[in-house]
Every structure is written in structure tokens, then in C-alpha cells.
Amino acid sequence: MNPISLFCILAGVSLNAGAQLLLKAGTNAVGHFEFTRANILPIGFRLATQPPIVAGLTCYLVSLVLWVVGLSRVDVSLAYPMLSLGYVVNALAAWYLFGEVMSVQKVVGIGIVLVGVLVLTRG
């Protein structure tokens, strides 16, 4: 994989992971909610106007463009497993940013994901 292809794939994965974190930050700002007929418009408006949610959706859009460029250069059997790195980034960032629990089971799972991506990229 050449450097530009690797950049497109990893930037796409990073932006996708960042989008998840921004969406979580936006929903944290709104708080827990239930969609009902009575509140779907007010809650929808509050969600749609949260800066982190807007930024997250923008990250998704840019990540999609980079992903398509990356897929035009790299076999999908190599590129797709790289998406798993987003799980690693999000687990660590959620622990750091949101105080989510990082259990031994999660750490082992992260290790397995990293080994799996390494094996797939070497094959």
C-alpha cells in the first residue's frame, strides 16, 4: 500500500471514529431523551443544532470521501479490516474523554483487534 492510499484509509478511519465521539458529545449535551410524536420535532431540532453533532456529521462526510478514494486504490479485503482500528480509537477516547470503564475484557479485545489487523495487513 503506497503512502497516499494508507493516508486515505487511515484518515477515513480516524474521521469516522472522531465522528462517533462528536455524536456522543452532542447527545451528552442534549441528555437522555425518548422520541415520541409530541417531542420528535423539538428533540430533532436540538440534536440537529448541536455543534458537536454537526461536526460529527461533517466528519462522516469527509471520511466517506476519503474512504472511497482509498477503496479506489486498495483491495477491499485489505482496507475493510482497517475500520476495526476505529473500535480501538473509540474505546480509548471514550475512556479518556467520557470516563467510560476500560475493563480487562475491553483491553484484551483491543489487543485482539490490533493483532487481527496486523495479521490481515501482512497477508
mmCIF file of C-alpha atoms in Angstrom:
data_model
loop_
_atom_site.group_PDB
_atom_site.id
_atom_site.type_symbol
_atom_site.label_atom_id
_atom_site.label_comp_id
_atom_site.label_asym_id
_atom_site.label_seq_id
_atom_site.Cartn_x
_atom_site.Cartn_y
_atom_site.Cartn_z
ATOM 1 C CA MET A 1 0.000 0.000 0.000
ATOM 2 C CA ASN A 2 1.516 3.319 -1.007
ATOM 3 C CA PRO A 3 1.623 6.303 1.387
ATOM 4 C CA ILE A 4 -1.297 8.168 -0.218
ATOM 5 C CA SER A 5 -3.528 5.087 -0.098
ATOM 6 C CA LEU A 6 -2.555 4.461 3.512
ATOM 7 C CA PHE A 7 -3.263 8.105 4.352
ATOM 8 C CA CYS A 8 -6.730 7.960 2.744
ATOM 9 C CA ILE A 9 -7.643 4.760 4.578
ATOM 10 C CA LEU A 10 -6.291 5.830 7.985
ATOM 11 C CA ALA A 11 -7.670 9.369 7.708
ATOM 12 C CA GLY A 12 -11.067 7.948 6.766
ATOM 13 C CA VAL A 13 -10.981 5.591 9.748
ATOM 14 C CA SER A 14 -9.838 8.373 12.086
ATOM 15 C CA LEU A 15 -12.539 10.770 10.931
ATOM 16 C CA ASN A 16 -15.154 8.038 11.265
ATOM 17 C CA ALA A 17 -14.004 7.372 14.839
ATOM 18 C CA GLY A 18 -13.964 11.091 15.563
ATOM 19 C CA ALA A 19 -17.492 11.378 14.214
ATOM 20 C CA GLN A 20 -18.703 8.813 16.751
ATOM 21 C CA LEU A 21 -17.077 10.730 19.588
ATOM 22 C CA LEU A 22 -18.571 14.014 18.428
ATOM 23 C CA LEU A 23 -22.024 12.461 18.116
ATOM 24 C CA LYS A 24 -21.699 11.126 21.668
ATOM 25 C CA ALA A 25 -20.627 14.562 22.931
ATOM 26 C CA GLY A 26 -23.631 16.109 21.184
ATOM 27 C CA THR A 27 -26.076 13.635 22.666
ATOM 28 C CA ASN A 28 -24.499 14.133 26.094
ATOM 29 C CA ALA A 29 -25.233 17.849 25.749
ATOM 30 C CA VAL A 30 -28.890 17.133 24.945
ATOM 31 C CA GLY A 31 -29.249 14.435 27.603
ATOM 32 C CA HIS A 32 -31.324 11.275 27.643
ATOM 33 C CA PHE A 33 -34.437 11.532 25.541
ATOM 34 C CA GLU A 34 -37.262 9.449 24.132
ATOM 35 C CA PHE A 35 -38.714 10.099 20.713
ATOM 36 C CA THR A 36 -42.455 10.489 20.854
ATOM 37 C CA ARG A 37 -44.859 12.176 18.482
ATOM 38 C CA ALA A 38 -45.003 15.130 20.824
ATOM 39 C CA ASN A 39 -41.264 15.705 21.064
ATOM 40 C CA ILE A 40 -39.769 14.396 17.820
ATOM 41 C CA LEU A 41 -39.522 17.879 16.277
ATOM 42 C CA PRO A 42 -38.161 19.697 19.352
ATOM 43 C CA ILE A 43 -35.645 16.928 20.136
ATOM 44 C CA GLY A 44 -34.749 16.563 16.459
ATOM 45 C CA PHE A 45 -34.110 20.300 16.252
ATOM 46 C CA ARG A 46 -31.999 20.284 19.420
ATOM 47 C CA LEU A 47 -29.931 17.398 18.058
ATOM 48 C CA ALA A 48 -29.583 18.943 14.607
ATOM 49 C CA THR A 49 -28.331 22.229 16.062
ATOM 50 C CA GLN A 50 -25.757 20.800 18.458
ATOM 51 C CA PRO A 51 -22.304 21.874 17.185
ATOM 52 C CA PRO A 52 -20.691 18.510 18.052
ATOM 53 C CA ILE A 53 -23.378 16.662 16.075
ATOM 54 C CA VAL A 54 -22.962 18.956 13.079
ATOM 55 C CA ALA A 55 -19.182 18.462 13.309
ATOM 56 C CA GLY A 56 -19.647 14.695 13.622
ATOM 57 C CA LEU A 57 -21.812 14.552 10.513
ATOM 58 C CA THR A 58 -19.228 16.642 8.680
ATOM 59 C CA CYS A 59 -16.513 14.204 9.757
ATOM 60 C CA TYR A 60 -18.641 11.349 8.404
ATOM 61 C CA LEU A 61 -18.970 13.077 5.058
ATOM 62 C CA VAL A 62 -15.241 13.749 4.736
ATOM 63 C CA SER A 63 -14.423 10.227 5.931
ATOM 64 C CA LEU A 64 -16.727 8.820 3.260
ATOM 65 C CA VAL A 65 -14.929 10.768 0.531
ATOM 66 C CA LEU A 66 -11.524 9.626 1.789
ATOM 67 C CA TRP A 67 -12.773 6.060 2.126
ATOM 68 C CA VAL A 68 -13.999 5.995 -1.484
ATOM 69 C CA VAL A 69 -10.650 7.380 -2.677
ATOM 70 C CA GLY A 70 -8.845 4.764 -0.580
ATOM 71 C CA LEU A 71 -11.022 1.945 -1.913
ATOM 72 C CA SER A 72 -10.225 3.017 -5.464
ATOM 73 C CA ARG A 73 -6.564 2.306 -4.696
ATOM 74 C CA VAL A 74 -6.620 -0.636 -2.262
ATOM 75 C CA ASP A 75 -8.268 -4.058 -2.245
ATOM 76 C CA VAL A 76 -11.356 -4.053 -0.040
ATOM 77 C CA SER A 77 -10.038 -7.196 1.689
ATOM 78 C CA LEU A 78 -7.148 -5.075 2.956
ATOM 79 C CA ALA A 79 -8.981 -1.786 3.532
ATOM 80 C CA TYR A 80 -12.089 -3.042 5.332
ATOM 81 C CA PRO A 81 -10.285 -4.630 8.293
ATOM 82 C CA MET A 82 -8.641 -1.260 8.910
ATOM 83 C CA LEU A 83 -12.073 0.005 10.021
ATOM 84 C CA SER A 84 -11.550 -2.111 13.139
ATOM 85 C CA LEU A 85 -8.949 0.405 14.260
ATOM 86 C CA GLY A 86 -11.869 2.757 14.862
ATOM 87 C CA TYR A 87 -13.003 0.472 17.696
ATOM 88 C CA VAL A 88 -9.603 0.815 19.323
ATOM 89 C CA VAL A 89 -9.537 4.601 18.959
ATOM 90 C CA ASN A 90 -13.097 4.962 20.247
ATOM 91 C CA ALA A 91 -12.623 2.688 23.244
ATOM 92 C CA LEU A 92 -9.522 4.579 24.363
ATOM 93 C CA ALA A 93 -11.001 8.010 23.622
ATOM 94 C CA ALA A 94 -14.285 7.174 25.391
ATOM 95 C CA TRP A 95 -12.309 6.092 28.441
ATOM 96 C CA TYR A 96 -10.272 9.311 28.389
ATOM 97 C CA LEU A 97 -12.945 11.824 27.339
ATOM 98 C CA PHE A 98 -16.148 10.402 28.812
ATOM 99 C CA GLY A 99 -14.863 8.366 31.748
ATOM 100 C CA GLU A 100 -16.158 5.099 30.320
ATOM 101 C CA VAL A 101 -14.897 1.953 32.001
ATOM 102 C CA MET A 102 -11.830 0.283 30.486
ATOM 103 C CA SER A 103 -12.160 -3.267 31.786
ATOM 104 C CA VAL A 104 -9.649 -6.062 31.349
ATOM 105 C CA GLN A 105 -12.051 -7.629 28.863
ATOM 106 C CA LYS A 106 -12.007 -4.458 26.735
ATOM 107 C CA VAL A 107 -8.211 -4.267 26.864
ATOM 108 C CA VAL A 108 -7.956 -7.898 25.738
ATOM 109 C CA GLY A 109 -10.467 -7.207 22.955
ATOM 110 C CA ILE A 110 -8.452 -4.191 21.797
ATOM 111 C CA GLY A 111 -5.342 -6.366 21.721
ATOM 112 C CA ILE A 112 -7.134 -8.999 19.654
ATOM 113 C CA VAL A 113 -8.341 -6.360 17.182
ATOM 114 C CA LEU A 114 -4.824 -4.951 16.820
ATOM 115 C CA VAL A 115 -3.323 -8.394 16.255
ATOM 116 C CA GLY A 116 -6.064 -9.191 13.737
ATOM 117 C CA VAL A 117 -5.442 -6.024 11.744
ATOM 118 C CA LEU A 118 -1.703 -6.702 11.798
ATOM 119 C CA VAL A 119 -2.210 -10.262 10.535
ATOM 120 C CA LEU A 120 -4.572 -9.127 7.764
ATOM 121 C CA THR A 121 -2.281 -6.340 6.574
ATOM 122 C CA ARG A 122 0.716 -8.701 6.426
ATOM 123 C CA GLY A 123 -1.106 -11.375 4.437
#
